[in-house]
Tab-separated table of C-alpha atoms in Angstrom:
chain	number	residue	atom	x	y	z
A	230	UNK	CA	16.085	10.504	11.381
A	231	UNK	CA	12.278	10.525	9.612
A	232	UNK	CA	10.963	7.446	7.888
A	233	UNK	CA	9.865	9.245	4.750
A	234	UNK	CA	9.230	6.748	1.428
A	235	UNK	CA	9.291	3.106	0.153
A	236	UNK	CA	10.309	3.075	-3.648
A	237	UNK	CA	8.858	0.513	-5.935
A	238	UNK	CA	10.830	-0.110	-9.251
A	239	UNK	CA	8.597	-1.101	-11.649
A	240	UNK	CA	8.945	-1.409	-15.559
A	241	UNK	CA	5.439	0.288	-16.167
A	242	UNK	CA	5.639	3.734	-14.113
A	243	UNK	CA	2.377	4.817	-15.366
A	244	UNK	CA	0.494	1.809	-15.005
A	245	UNK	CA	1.112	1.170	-10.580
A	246	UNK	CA	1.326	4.569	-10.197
A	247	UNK	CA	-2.893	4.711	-12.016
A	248	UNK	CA	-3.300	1.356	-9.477
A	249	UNK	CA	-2.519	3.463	-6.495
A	250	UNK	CA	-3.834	6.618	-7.363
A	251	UNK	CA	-7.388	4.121	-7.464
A	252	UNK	CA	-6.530	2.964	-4.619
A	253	UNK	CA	-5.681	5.879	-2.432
A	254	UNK	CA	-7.981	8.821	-4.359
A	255	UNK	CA	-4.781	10.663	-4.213
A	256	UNK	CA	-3.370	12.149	-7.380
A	257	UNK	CA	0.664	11.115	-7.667
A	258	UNK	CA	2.924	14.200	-8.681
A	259	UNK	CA	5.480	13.284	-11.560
A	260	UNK	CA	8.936	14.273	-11.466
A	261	UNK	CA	9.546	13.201	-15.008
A	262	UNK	CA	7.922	9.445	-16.941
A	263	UNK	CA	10.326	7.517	-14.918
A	264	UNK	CA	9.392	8.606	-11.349
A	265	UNK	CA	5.920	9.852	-9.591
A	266	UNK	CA	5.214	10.178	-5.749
A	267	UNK	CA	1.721	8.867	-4.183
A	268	UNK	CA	1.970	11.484	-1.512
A	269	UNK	CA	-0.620	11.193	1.890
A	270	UNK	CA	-0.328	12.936	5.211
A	271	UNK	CA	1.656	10.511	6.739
A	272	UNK	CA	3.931	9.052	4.021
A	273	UNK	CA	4.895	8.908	0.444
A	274	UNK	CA	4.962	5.962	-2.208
A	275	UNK	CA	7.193	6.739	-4.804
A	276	UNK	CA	7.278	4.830	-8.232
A	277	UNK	CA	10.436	4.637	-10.136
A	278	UNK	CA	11.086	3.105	-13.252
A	279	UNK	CA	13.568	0.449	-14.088
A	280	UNK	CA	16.303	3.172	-15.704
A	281	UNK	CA	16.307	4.822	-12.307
A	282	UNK	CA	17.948	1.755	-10.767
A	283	UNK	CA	21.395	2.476	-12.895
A	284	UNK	CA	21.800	5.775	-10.859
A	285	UNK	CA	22.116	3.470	-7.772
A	286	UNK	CA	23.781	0.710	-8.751
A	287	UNK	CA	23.112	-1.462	-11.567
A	288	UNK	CA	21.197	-4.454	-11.241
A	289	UNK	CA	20.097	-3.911	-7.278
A	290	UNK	CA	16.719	-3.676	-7.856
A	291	UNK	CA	14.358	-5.879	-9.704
A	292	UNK	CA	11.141	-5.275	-10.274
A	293	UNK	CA	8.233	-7.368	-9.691
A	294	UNK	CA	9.964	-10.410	-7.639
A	295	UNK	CA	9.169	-9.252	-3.985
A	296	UNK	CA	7.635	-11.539	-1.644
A	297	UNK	CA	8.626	-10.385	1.550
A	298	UNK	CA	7.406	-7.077	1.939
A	299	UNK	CA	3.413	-5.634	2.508
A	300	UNK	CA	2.898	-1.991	1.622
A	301	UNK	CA	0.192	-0.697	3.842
A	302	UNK	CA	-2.433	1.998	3.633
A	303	UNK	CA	-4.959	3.082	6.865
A	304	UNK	CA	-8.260	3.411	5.478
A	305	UNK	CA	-11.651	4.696	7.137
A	306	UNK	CA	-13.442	1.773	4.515
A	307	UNK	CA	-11.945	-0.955	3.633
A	308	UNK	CA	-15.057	-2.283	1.456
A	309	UNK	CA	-15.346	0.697	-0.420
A	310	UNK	CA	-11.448	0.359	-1.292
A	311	UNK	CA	-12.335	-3.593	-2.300
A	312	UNK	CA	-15.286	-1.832	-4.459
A	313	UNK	CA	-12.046	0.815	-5.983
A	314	UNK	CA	-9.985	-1.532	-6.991
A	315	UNK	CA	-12.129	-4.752	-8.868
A	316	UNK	CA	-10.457	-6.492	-11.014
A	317	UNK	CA	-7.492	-6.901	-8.765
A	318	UNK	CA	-5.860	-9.647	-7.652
A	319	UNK	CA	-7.117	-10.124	-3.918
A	320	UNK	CA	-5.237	-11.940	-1.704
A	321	UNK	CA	-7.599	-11.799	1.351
A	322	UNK	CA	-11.229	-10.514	1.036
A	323	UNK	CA	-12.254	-7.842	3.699
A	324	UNK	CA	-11.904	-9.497	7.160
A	325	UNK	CA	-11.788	-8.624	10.999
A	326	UNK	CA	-8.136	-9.665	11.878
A	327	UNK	CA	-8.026	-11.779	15.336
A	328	UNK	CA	-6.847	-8.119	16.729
A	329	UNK	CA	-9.657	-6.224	15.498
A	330	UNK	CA	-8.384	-4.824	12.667
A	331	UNK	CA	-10.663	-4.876	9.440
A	332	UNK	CA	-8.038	-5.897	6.389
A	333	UNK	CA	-7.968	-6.566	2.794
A	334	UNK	CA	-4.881	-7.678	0.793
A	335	UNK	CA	-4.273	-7.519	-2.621
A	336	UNK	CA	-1.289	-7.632	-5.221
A	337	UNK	CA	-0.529	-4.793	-7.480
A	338	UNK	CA	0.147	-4.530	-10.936
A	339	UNK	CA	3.271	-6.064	-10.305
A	340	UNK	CA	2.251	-8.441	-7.825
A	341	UNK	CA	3.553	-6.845	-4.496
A	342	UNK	CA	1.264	-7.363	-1.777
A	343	UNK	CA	-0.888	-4.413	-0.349
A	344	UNK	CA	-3.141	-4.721	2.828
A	345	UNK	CA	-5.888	-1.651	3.186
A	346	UNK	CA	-7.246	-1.825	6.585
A	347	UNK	CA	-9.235	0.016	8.982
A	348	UNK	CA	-7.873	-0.084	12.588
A	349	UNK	CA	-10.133	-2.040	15.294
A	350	UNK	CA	-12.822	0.539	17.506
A	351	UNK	CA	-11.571	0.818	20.407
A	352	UNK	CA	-12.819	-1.243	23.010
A	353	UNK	CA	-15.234	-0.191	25.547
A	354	UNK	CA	-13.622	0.198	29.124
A	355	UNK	CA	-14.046	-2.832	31.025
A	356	UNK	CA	-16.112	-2.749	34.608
A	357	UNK	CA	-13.937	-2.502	37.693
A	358	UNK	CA	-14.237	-6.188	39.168
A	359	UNK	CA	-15.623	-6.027	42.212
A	360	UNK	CA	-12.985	-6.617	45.151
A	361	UNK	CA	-9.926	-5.211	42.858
């Protein structure tokens, strides 16, 4: 089994698919005005409309009410992504994460939370202590 998408049903396709295309610098591909794919090397964030949801079951998915889930996107610079995307809602200005990580959260268009970050440098090797 391959982890391949998350699927956010939105009522305004166009508009969080143009958030994330700012966001990433990657063009989405458009199946029709009810469904687009952000598509990176590693994963894809497709974008489906609210009449999509009727072709799985009616009523099981709602847009713009989630507030358990973070989408996440590896970035080489996080400032440069804050710099992308102004006018967003930020959630969490750049910062170095206790772990080393260098983060910034915002909400999209329809207020789902997104964290950019750049993974910490990896640490220098520590000194053999003497009598070890």
């Amino acid at each position: 089994m391959d982890f391949v998408s998350i699927r956010i049903i939105t009522a305004d396709v166009a508009r969080l698919t143009g958030f994330y295309e700012r966001a990433t610098g990657v063009d989405a591909t458009w199946a029709n005005e009810d469904f687009a794919e952000v598509r990176t090397s590693t994963g894809t964030l497709a974008v489906g409309s609210t009449r999509t949801v009727a072709l799985f079951a009616a009523g099981s998915a709602e847009p713009g009410v989630n507030r358990s889930v973070i989408v996440e996107f590896e970035v080489d610079d996080v400032e440069g992504v804050h710099a992308k995307l102004a006018g967003a809602e930020v959630v969490q200005e750049p910062t170095t994460m206790p772990w080393g990580n260098r983060s910034l959260l915002v909400r999209d268009p329809d207020g789902n939370l997104v964290n950019f970050f750049r993974r910490a440098m990896p640490a220098a090797p520590s000194p053999a202590r003497p009598g070890l």
